[in-house]
Structures are given as structure tokens and as C-alpha cells.
PDB file of C-alpha atoms in Angstrom:
ATOM      1  CA  GLN A 583      41.007 -20.049  19.400  1.00 51.00           C
ATOM      2  CA  MET A 584      41.391 -21.836  16.066  1.00 57.00           C
ATOM      3  CA  HIS A 585      39.859 -18.853  14.243  1.00 63.00           C
ATOM      4  CA  GLY A 586      42.323 -16.549  15.966  1.00 66.00           C
ATOM      5  CA  ASP A 587      45.244 -18.770  14.993  1.00 85.00           C
ATOM      6  CA  LEU A 588      44.001 -18.895  11.402  1.00 90.00           C
ATOM      7  CA  VAL A 589      43.797 -15.111  11.134  1.00 91.00           C
ATOM      8  CA  TYR A 590      47.238 -14.736  12.672  1.00 93.00           C
ATOM      9  CA  LEU A 591      48.768 -17.293  10.300  1.00 95.00           C
ATOM     10  CA  GLU A 592      47.119 -15.762   7.235  1.00 95.00           C
ATOM     11  CA  GLU A 593      48.464 -12.341   8.183  1.00 95.00           C
ATOM     12  CA  ALA A 594      51.889 -13.863   8.777  1.00 96.00           C
ATOM     13  CA  LEU A 595      51.821 -15.585   5.389  1.00 96.00           C
ATOM     14  CA  ALA A 596      50.920 -12.333   3.630  1.00 96.00           C
ATOM     15  CA  SER A 597      53.749 -10.566   5.467  1.00 96.00           C
ATOM     16  CA  TYR A 598      56.299 -13.192   4.433  1.00 95.00           C
ATOM     17  CA  GLN A 599      55.149 -12.999   0.813  1.00 94.00           C
ATOM     18  CA  VAL A 600      55.715  -9.236   0.871  1.00 94.00           C
ATOM     19  CA  LEU A 601      59.102  -9.786   2.493  1.00 92.00           C
ATOM     20  CA  VAL A 602      60.118 -12.147  -0.315  1.00 89.00           C
ATOM     21  CA  LYS A 603      59.209  -9.469  -2.858  1.00 87.00           C
ATOM     22  CA  LEU A 604      61.420  -7.004  -0.985  1.00 87.00           C
ATOM     23  CA  ILE A 605      64.285  -9.526  -0.958  1.00 84.00           C
ATOM     24  CA  LYS A 606      63.966 -10.023  -4.713  1.00 77.00           C
ATOM     25  CA  LYS A 607      63.842  -6.275  -5.258  1.00 74.00           C
ATOM     26  CA  ALA A 608      66.956  -5.802  -3.111  1.00 75.00           C
ATOM     27  CA  ARG A 609      68.689  -8.479  -5.149  1.00 68.00           C
ATOM     28  CA  TYR A 610      68.389  -6.403  -8.308  1.00 59.00           C
ATOM     29  CA  SER A 611      69.941  -3.411  -6.546  1.00 59.00           C
ATOM     30  CA  PHE A 612      73.158  -5.391  -5.959  1.00 62.00           C
ATOM     31  CA  LEU A 613      75.739  -5.670  -8.731  1.00 56.00           C
ATOM     32  CA  ALA A 614      78.347  -7.726  -6.869  1.00 60.00           C
ATOM     33  CA  GLU A 615      77.726 -11.480  -6.786  1.00 60.00           C
ATOM     34  CA  GLU A 616      79.100 -11.615  -3.233  1.00 65.00           C
ATOM     35  CA  SER A 617      76.407  -9.173  -2.106  1.00 68.00           C
ATOM     36  CA  LYS A 618      73.695 -11.278  -3.737  1.00 66.00           C
ATOM     37  CA  LEU A 619      75.041 -14.435  -2.099  1.00 67.00           C
ATOM     38  CA  HIS A 620      75.158 -12.722   1.303  1.00 72.00           C
ATOM     39  CA  LEU A 621      71.557 -11.585   0.863  1.00 74.00           C
ATOM     40  CA  GLN A 622      70.436 -15.081  -0.094  1.00 71.00           C
ATOM     41  CA  SER A 623      72.185 -16.744   2.847  1.00 72.00           C
ATOM     42  CA  ASN A 624      70.515 -14.356   5.291  1.00 80.00           C
ATOM     43  CA  ALA A 625      67.147 -14.762   3.582  1.00 85.00           C
ATOM     44  CA  LEU A 626      67.070 -18.559   3.970  1.00 87.00           C
ATOM     45  CA  THR A 627      65.238 -18.294   7.297  1.00 90.00           C
ATOM     46  CA  VAL A 628      62.541 -16.159   5.678  1.00 92.00           C
ATOM     47  CA  PHE A 629      61.797 -18.778   3.020  1.00 93.00           C
ATOM     48  CA  GLU A 630      61.880 -21.623   5.529  1.00 94.00           C
ATOM     49  CA  GLU A 631      59.488 -19.913   7.921  1.00 95.00           C
ATOM     50  CA  GLY A 632      57.218 -18.996   5.012  1.00 96.00           C
ATOM     51  CA  ILE A 633      57.027 -22.656   4.017  1.00 96.00           C
ATOM     52  CA  GLU A 634      56.193 -23.709   7.569  1.00 96.00           C
ATOM     53  CA  ILE A 635      53.444 -21.095   7.920  1.00 97.00           C
ATOM     54  CA  ALA A 636      51.860 -22.179   4.622  1.00 97.00           C
ATOM     55  CA  LEU A 637      51.959 -25.834   5.704  1.00 97.00           C
ATOM     56  CA  ARG A 638      50.370 -25.035   9.063  1.00 95.00           C
ATOM     57  CA  LEU A 639      47.578 -23.196   7.257  1.00 96.00           C
ATOM     58  CA  HIS A 640      47.021 -26.230   5.046  1.00 96.00           C
ATOM     59  CA  GLU A 641      46.886 -28.513   8.069  1.00 94.00           C
ATOM     60  CA  ILE A 642      44.171 -26.315   9.590  1.00 93.00           C
ATOM     61  CA  THR A 643      42.100 -25.589   6.480  1.00 94.00           C
ATOM     62  CA  LYS A 644      42.998 -28.472   4.100  1.00 94.00           C
ATOM     63  CA  ASN A 645      43.033 -25.861   1.327  1.00 95.00           C
ATOM     64  CA  ASN A 646      45.510 -26.879  -1.404  1.00 93.00           C
ATOM     65  CA  PRO A 647      46.456 -23.316  -2.421  1.00 95.00           C
ATOM     66  CA  TYR A 648      48.513 -23.186   0.769  1.00 96.00           C
ATOM     67  CA  LEU A 649      50.611 -26.091  -0.559  1.00 96.00           C
ATOM     68  CA  SER A 650      51.201 -24.077  -3.706  1.00 95.00           C
ATOM     69  CA  ALA A 651      52.242 -21.139  -1.540  1.00 96.00           C
ATOM     70  CA  ALA A 652      54.738 -23.350   0.285  1.00 96.00           C
ATOM     71  CA  PHE A 653      56.171 -24.540  -3.041  1.00 95.00           C
ATOM     72  CA  ASN A 654      56.480 -20.936  -4.211  1.00 93.00           C
ATOM     73  CA  PHE A 655      58.650 -20.123  -1.202  1.00 93.00           C
ATOM     74  CA  ALA A 656      60.878 -23.103  -1.958  1.00 92.00           C
ATOM     75  CA  GLU A 657      61.160 -22.168  -5.631  1.00 88.00           C
ATOM     76  CA  GLN A 658      61.993 -18.531  -4.986  1.00 85.00           C
ATOM     77  CA  ASN A 659      64.690 -19.577  -2.574  1.00 83.00           C
ATOM     78  CA  LYS A 660      66.707 -21.188  -5.351  1.00 74.00           C
ATOM     79  CA  SER A 661      70.212 -19.864  -5.547  1.00 56.00           C
ATOM     80  CA  ILE A 662      70.334 -16.272  -6.818  1.00 56.00           C
ATOM     81  CA  LEU A 663      73.604 -16.958  -8.550  1.00 53.00           C
ATOM     82  CA  MET A 664      72.287 -20.107 -10.229  1.00 58.00           C
ATOM     83  CA  GLN A 665      69.234 -18.278 -11.537  1.00 60.00           C
ATOM     84  CA  GLU A 666      71.380 -15.436 -12.781  1.00 60.00           C
ATOM     85  CA  ALA A 667      73.696 -17.845 -14.583  1.00 59.00           C
ATOM     86  CA  LEU A 668      70.744 -19.478 -16.346  1.00 50.00           C
ATOM     87  CA  ALA A 669      69.346 -16.111 -17.322  1.00 54.00           C
ATOM     88  CA  SER A 670      72.775 -15.026 -18.575  1.00 60.00           C
ATOM     89  CA  ASN A 671      72.844 -17.898 -21.075  1.00 60.00           C
ATOM     90  CA  GLN A 672      69.617 -16.583 -22.587  1.00 58.00           C
ATOM     91  CA  ALA A 673      70.805 -12.978 -22.456  1.00 60.00           C
ATOM     92  CA  LEU A 674      73.927 -13.772 -24.477  1.00 59.00           C
ATOM     93  CA  GLY A 675      71.765 -14.111 -27.546  1.00 60.00           C
ATOM     94  CA  PHE A 676      70.064 -10.778 -27.020  1.00 61.00           C
ATOM     95  CA  GLY A 677      70.587  -8.353 -29.923  1.00 54.00           C
ATOM     96  CA  GLY A 678      72.140  -4.914 -29.712  1.00 70.00           C
ATOM     97  CA  ILE A 679      75.010  -5.743 -27.373  1.00 75.00           C
ATOM     98  CA  PRO A 680      78.510  -5.384 -28.862  1.00 81.00           C
ATOM     99  CA  ASP A 681      80.373  -8.679 -28.847  1.00 78.00           C
ATOM    100  CA  SER A 682      83.301  -6.897 -27.247  1.00 84.00           C
ATOM    101  CA  LEU A 683      81.232  -6.082 -24.143  1.00 83.00           C
ATOM    102  CA  LEU A 684      79.905  -9.617 -23.848  1.00 79.00           C
ATOM    103  CA  GLU A 685      83.422 -10.980 -24.211  1.00 84.00           C
ATOM    104  CA  LYS A 686      84.721  -8.491 -21.649  1.00 89.00           C
ATOM    105  CA  GLU A 687      82.059  -9.505 -19.150  1.00 83.00           C
ATOM    106  CA  ASN A 688      82.762 -13.202 -19.677  1.00 80.00           C
ATOM    107  CA  ASN A 689      86.520 -12.663 -19.300  1.00 87.00           C
ATOM    108  CA  LEU A 690      86.027 -10.713 -16.092  1.00 90.00           C
ATOM    109  CA  ARG A 691      83.846 -13.467 -14.647  1.00 82.00           C
ATOM    110  CA  ASN A 692      86.457 -16.080 -15.528  1.00 83.00           C
ATOM    111  CA  ASP A 693      89.298 -13.999 -14.087  1.00 89.00           C
ATOM    112  CA  ILE A 694      87.377 -13.398 -10.873  1.00 89.00           C
ATOM    113  CA  ALA A 695      86.675 -17.106 -10.506  1.00 82.00           C
ATOM    114  CA  PHE A 696      90.361 -17.860 -11.166  1.00 86.00           C
ATOM    115  CA  TYR A 697      91.623 -15.531  -8.442  1.00 88.00           C
ATOM    116  CA  LYS A 698      89.037 -16.787  -5.978  1.00 86.00           C
ATOM    117  CA  ARG A 699      90.336 -20.326  -6.517  1.00 83.00           C
ATOM    118  CA  GLN A 700      93.928 -19.115  -6.171  1.00 86.00           C
ATOM    119  CA  ILE A 701      93.158 -17.397  -2.870  1.00 88.00           C
ATOM    120  CA  LEU A 702      91.279 -20.407  -1.545  1.00 84.00           C
ATOM    121  CA  GLU A 703      94.099 -22.786  -2.467  1.00 85.00           C
ATOM    122  CA  LEU A 704      96.642 -20.458  -0.887  1.00 87.00           C
ATOM    123  CA  LYS A 705      94.697 -20.278   2.390  1.00 85.00           C
ATOM    124  CA  ARG A 706      94.473 -24.067   2.509  1.00 84.00           C
ATOM    125  CA  LYS A 707      98.238 -24.378   2.691  1.00 82.00           C
ATOM    126  CA  ALA A 708      99.803 -24.931   6.103  1.00 76.00           C
ATOM    127  CA  THR A 709     102.043 -21.927   5.563  1.00 80.00           C
ATOM    128  CA  PHE A 710     101.856 -19.135   3.019  1.00 77.00           C
ATOM    129  CA  GLU A 711     103.265 -15.658   2.496  1.00 84.00           C
ATOM    130  CA  GLU A 712     100.949 -12.912   3.659  1.00 87.00           C
ATOM    131  CA  GLU A 713     102.299 -10.599   0.981  1.00 89.00           C
ATOM    132  CA  GLN A 714     101.390 -13.089  -1.753  1.00 89.00           C
ATOM    133  CA  LEU A 715      97.862 -13.457  -0.360  1.00 89.00           C
ATOM    134  CA  LYS A 716      97.469  -9.690  -0.126  1.00 92.00           C
ATOM    135  CA  GLN A 717      98.587  -9.278  -3.742  1.00 93.00           C
ATOM    136  CA  LYS A 718      96.040 -11.796  -5.016  1.00 92.00           C
ATOM    137  CA  GLU A 719      93.268 -10.245  -2.920  1.00 93.00           C
ATOM    138  CA  ASN A 720      94.101  -6.803  -4.331  1.00 94.00           C
ATOM    139  CA  GLU A 721      93.998  -8.179  -7.873  1.00 94.00           C
ATOM    140  CA  LEU A 722      90.655  -9.833  -7.147  1.00 93.00           C
ATOM    141  CA  PHE A 723      89.284  -6.598  -5.708  1.00 93.00           C
ATOM    142  CA  ALA A 724      90.368  -4.661  -8.815  1.00 95.00           C
ATOM    143  CA  LEU A 725      88.660  -7.197 -11.096  1.00 94.00           C
ATOM    144  CA  GLN A 726      85.476  -7.052  -9.065  1.00 92.00           C
ATOM    145  CA  LYS A 727      85.413  -3.270  -9.298  1.00 94.00           C
ATOM    146  CA  LYS A 728      85.830  -3.493 -13.082  1.00 94.00           C
ATOM    147  CA  HIS A 729      82.997  -6.010 -13.252  1.00 91.00           C
ATOM    148  CA  GLN A 730      80.697  -3.807 -11.169  1.00 91.00           C
ATOM    149  CA  THR A 731      81.481  -0.837 -13.421  1.00 93.00           C
ATOM    150  CA  LEU A 732      80.680  -2.894 -16.512  1.00 90.00           C
ATOM    151  CA  GLN A 733      77.419  -4.086 -14.945  1.00 85.00           C
ATOM    152  CA  ALA A 734      76.458  -0.487 -14.249  1.00 88.00           C
ATOM    153  CA  THR A 735      77.189   0.408 -17.869  1.00 87.00           C
ATOM    154  CA  LEU A 736      75.075  -2.463 -19.169  1.00 82.00           C
ATOM    155  CA  SER A 737      72.158  -1.559 -16.897  1.00 82.00           C
ATOM    156  CA  THR A 738      72.257   2.044 -18.153  1.00 86.00           C
ATOM    157  CA  ASP A 739      73.050   1.633 -21.860  1.00 85.00           C
ATOM    158  CA  PHE A 740      71.291  -1.695 -22.481  1.00 81.00           C
ATOM    159  CA  PRO A 741      68.396  -1.888 -19.972  1.00 79.00           C
ATOM    160  CA  ASP A 742      66.544  -4.619 -21.897  1.00 72.00           C
ATOM    161  CA  TYR A 743      69.615  -6.850 -21.832  1.00 69.00           C
ATOM    162  CA  PHE A 744      70.244  -6.178 -18.156  1.00 69.00           C
ATOM    163  CA  THR A 745      66.611  -6.906 -17.267  1.00 67.00           C
ATOM    164  CA  LEU A 746      66.661 -10.218 -19.143  1.00 63.00           C
ATOM    165  CA  LYS A 747      70.012 -11.173 -17.642  1.00 63.00           C
ATOM    166  CA  ASN A 748      68.750 -10.575 -14.122  1.00 60.00           C
ATOM    167  CA  SER A 749      65.307 -12.066 -14.604  1.00 57.00           C
ATOM    168  CA  ALA A 750      64.619 -15.356 -12.876  1.00 55.00           C
ATOM    169  CA  ASP A 751      61.134 -16.744 -13.212  1.00 61.00           C
ATOM    170  CA  HIS A 752      60.280 -19.636 -10.945  1.00 70.00           C
ATOM    171  CA  LEU A 753      58.148 -22.716 -11.413  1.00 77.00           C
ATOM    172  CA  ARG A 754      54.532 -22.542 -10.303  1.00 86.00           C
ATOM    173  CA  VAL A 755      52.329 -25.470  -9.390  1.00 91.00           C
ATOM    174  CA  ASP A 756      49.540 -24.523 -11.803  1.00 90.00           C
ATOM    175  CA  LYS A 757      51.961 -24.195 -14.727  1.00 88.00           C
ATOM    176  CA  LEU A 758      53.631 -27.492 -13.876  1.00 90.00           C
ATOM    177  CA  GLN A 759      50.335 -29.360 -13.697  1.00 91.00           C
ATOM    178  CA  ASN A 760      48.692 -27.742 -16.707  1.00 90.00           C
ATOM    179  CA  GLU A 761      51.609 -27.453 -19.124  1.00 88.00           C
ATOM    180  CA  GLN A 762      54.579 -29.600 -18.166  1.00 88.00           C
ATOM    181  CA  LEU A 763      53.750 -32.733 -16.220  1.00 90.00           C
ATOM    182  CA  GLU A 764      52.344 -35.802 -17.950  1.00 90.00           C
ATOM    183  CA  ASP A 765      49.867 -38.180 -16.317  1.00 89.00           C
ATOM    184  CA  GLN A 766      52.486 -40.631 -15.082  1.00 89.00           C
ATOM    185  CA  GLU A 767      55.132 -38.085 -14.100  1.00 93.00           C
ATOM    186  CA  LEU A 768      56.094 -36.863 -10.642  1.00 93.00           C
ATOM    187  CA  LEU A 769      58.285 -33.893  -9.792  1.00 93.00           C
ATOM    188  CA  LEU A 770      60.346 -34.169  -6.603  1.00 93.00           C
ATOM    189  CA  GLU A 771      61.942 -31.047  -5.181  1.00 92.00           C
ATOM    190  CA  TYR A 772      63.814 -30.621  -1.912  1.00 90.00           C
ATOM    191  CA  PHE A 773      64.170 -27.547   0.243  1.00 91.00           C
ATOM    192  CA  VAL A 774      67.060 -27.699   2.698  1.00 86.00           C
ATOM    193  CA  GLY A 775      66.522 -25.151   5.446  1.00 87.00           C
ATOM    194  CA  GLN A 776      68.407 -24.397   8.609  1.00 85.00           C
ATOM    195  CA  GLN A 777      66.012 -26.406  10.763  1.00 85.00           C
ATOM    196  CA  MET A 778      64.124 -28.707   8.421  1.00 88.00           C
ATOM    197  CA  ILE A 779      64.234 -30.434   5.055  1.00 91.00           C
ATOM    198  CA  TYR A 780      61.024 -30.439   3.020  1.00 94.00           C
ATOM    199  CA  LEU A 781      60.196 -32.721   0.112  1.00 94.00           C
ATOM    200  CA  PHE A 782      57.666 -31.512  -2.453  1.00 96.00           C
ATOM    201  CA  ALA A 783      56.020 -34.185  -4.622  1.00 95.00           C
ATOM    202  CA  ILE A 784      53.930 -32.767  -7.456  1.00 95.00           C
ATOM    203  CA  SER A 785      51.943 -34.796  -9.975  1.00 94.00           C
ATOM    204  CA  LYS A 786      49.524 -33.605 -12.630  1.00 93.00           C
ATOM    205  CA  SER A 787      46.629 -33.784 -10.178  1.00 91.00           C
ATOM    206  CA  ALA A 788      48.061 -33.525  -6.671  1.00 93.00           C
ATOM    207  CA  VAL A 789      50.598 -31.803  -4.427  1.00 94.00           C
ATOM    208  CA  HIS A 790      52.162 -33.403  -1.362  1.00 95.00           C
ATOM    209  CA  VAL A 791      54.710 -31.946   1.043  1.00 96.00           C
ATOM    210  CA  PHE A 792      56.696 -33.977   3.562  1.00 95.00           C
ATOM    211  CA  ARG A 793      58.792 -32.829   6.490  1.00 92.00           C
ATOM    212  CA  LEU A 794      61.842 -35.074   6.485  1.00 88.00           C
ATOM    213  CA  PRO A 795      63.161 -36.129   9.917  1.00 74.00           C
ATOM    214  CA  GLU A 796      66.693 -35.827  11.281  1.00 72.00           C
ATOM    215  CA  ARG A 797      68.043 -33.083   9.042  1.00 75.00           C
ATOM    216  CA  GLU A 798      71.649 -33.563  10.178  1.00 78.00           C
ATOM    217  CA  THR A 799      71.546 -37.294   9.420  1.00 80.00           C
ATOM    218  CA  ILE A 800      70.320 -36.632   5.891  1.00 80.00           C
ATOM    219  CA  VAL A 801      72.892 -33.890   5.299  1.00 77.00           C
ATOM    220  CA  LYS A 802      75.724 -36.136   6.490  1.00 81.00           C
ATOM    221  CA  GLY A 803      74.494 -38.980   4.274  1.00 80.00           C
ATOM    222  CA  VAL A 804      74.353 -36.738   1.202  1.00 80.00           C
ATOM    223  CA  GLU A 805      77.836 -35.407   1.916  1.00 82.00           C
ATOM    224  CA  ARG A 806      79.168 -38.937   2.305  1.00 79.00           C
ATOM    225  CA  ILE A 807      77.689 -39.989  -1.048  1.00 77.00           C
ATOM    226  CA  ARG A 808      79.119 -36.878  -2.697  1.00 78.00           C
ATOM    227  CA  GLN A 809      82.580 -37.691  -1.377  1.00 77.00           C
ATOM    228  CA  LEU A 810      82.354 -41.253  -2.630  1.00 72.00           C
ATOM    229  CA  LEU A 811      81.132 -40.141  -6.058  1.00 72.00           C
ATOM    230  CA  MET A 812      84.241 -37.970  -6.360  1.00 73.00           C
ATOM    231  CA  ARG A 813      86.406 -41.072  -5.855  1.00 69.00           C
ATOM    232  CA  PRO A 814      85.510 -43.662  -8.527  1.00 61.00           C
ATOM    233  CA  ALA A 815      87.824 -46.205  -6.962  1.00 62.00           C
ATOM    234  CA  LEU A 816      85.392 -46.442  -4.068  1.00 59.00           C
ATOM    235  CA  SER A 817      82.395 -47.298  -6.263  1.00 58.00           C
ATOM    236  CA  ARG A 818      82.040 -50.708  -4.609  1.00 63.00           C
ATOM    237  CA  GLN A 819      82.017 -49.095  -1.191  1.00 63.00           C
ATOM    238  CA  LEU A 820      79.392 -46.608  -2.406  1.00 60.00           C
ATOM    239  CA  LYS A 821      77.207 -49.435  -3.667  1.00 62.00           C
ATOM    240  CA  ALA A 822      77.509 -51.234  -0.341  1.00 67.00           C
ATOM    241  CA  GLU A 823      76.654 -48.098   1.642  1.00 63.00           C
ATOM    242  CA  LEU A 824      73.661 -47.297  -0.582  1.00 60.00           C
ATOM    243  CA  GLU A 825      72.372 -50.831  -0.099  1.00 64.00           C
ATOM    244  CA  GLU A 826      72.747 -50.358   3.643  1.00 64.00           C
ATOM    245  CA  ILE A 827      70.809 -47.075   3.497  1.00 58.00           C
ATOM    246  CA  ASN A 828      68.027 -48.724   1.509  1.00 55.00           C
TER     247      ASN A 828
END
């Protein structure tokens, strides 16, 4: 029975790893940031289940490569938009791109962000004019179309730039342990899934993964701390609550 479970889990792990590759490939086919965000939100379950399968394999076999596989799922889950933003900072220094195009892209991103904030603030009001909301949404849509057109131009005329801009390498356990971590250092990384929160603790010589209990309790506690941090006047209350948590 255990052998059968092991074979099944190994096949499942391989399938999830292929699925992640397909998700990443699909990501590059999307130009709109909203499409990438939608893909990532729907893919969260895939990464979470991949982590759980890898951990179950480790529990059965005690083979550490399965812990590395679990960490890889967590790493690749990192926000698509965050990775793209980091890659964009590197791509800005890439030669051969007219400054006017880079400036145009940056201006479009800023304008899109501005109108998104305007629409959000308008919707938060108790009452607002539908016509005003419609006008802002139309302006946002027009900007997004312009941005998609520019992205298509960059991908066609400057493929090296576009590839760099959309590249997003992720941390690997072997690289962390061999090249980045010192003897007394410990990397802590959290994965917040829909069902579970995982904590990865990686040192130069070991990898540990913990399933954290009571996901909702942790999420509520983090949100409470975030709210308090945004209100400096409540710093004393924050200190008291942190002491209570500890």
C-alpha cells in the first residue's frame, strides 16, 4: 500500500511541476497586468497542493530533495506583478531602447495606476454619479489598450528587452546554501495558501518546513498589526498587543 501511495504521489508531483511550467508559459502570453493577476489568483491552489504533495513525499521517504521541491513551488508562486516590477528595473538599463518609449511606458503605467485609484475612491463613496464612474472607467480602458499596444511593439521590435523585462528567476535551495547563506544565517519564507500557511526555514546545511496552525487566526493577527502600524499614534497599543501575542 505504501509503495502504491508513493508511486501515486510521485506521479502527482511530476504533474504539478508540469502544470506550473504551463502557468508560467501562459503568463508570458498575457500583456495586461489584470490578466496576469487573474491567472496568479487562480493558480494559488496549484502551488499549495504541489507543496503539500512534496511534503507528504518527504514524510514517507525522508528524502530532502522533496523539501527543495516544496520550496520551489512556494518561490514560483510569488506575485507575478512583483516579479515583473523587479525585472522591469533591470530592463530599464538595457541598451537599444529609445528613451521616449521607456518614458511612454512609465507614463502609461502611472496613468493607469492613477485612474485605478480614482475609480476605487469613487466606489468607496456612499453616493456617486454613475456617469462620472463610467467616464473614468472608459479613460482607464483606453490607457490599458495603449499600454497593451506598446507592450506588443516592444515584444516585436525589442525581443531581448521584452524577454529580460518579463523574466523572473526564483530562488533555489542549492543556490541559497552554496552561494548566499553564511554559516550563522537562516532564511525564513512564508507561503500563505487558501487552506494552510507554510513556513520554510533554510540554513546553509538544512531545510525545514512547518505547517502553521489556525490560518485564519494568523491572518487576522497580521492584519491587525498592519492596521496598527499605519496609525503611529497607537504604537503603545501595538507594543502591548505584541507582548500579549508573545
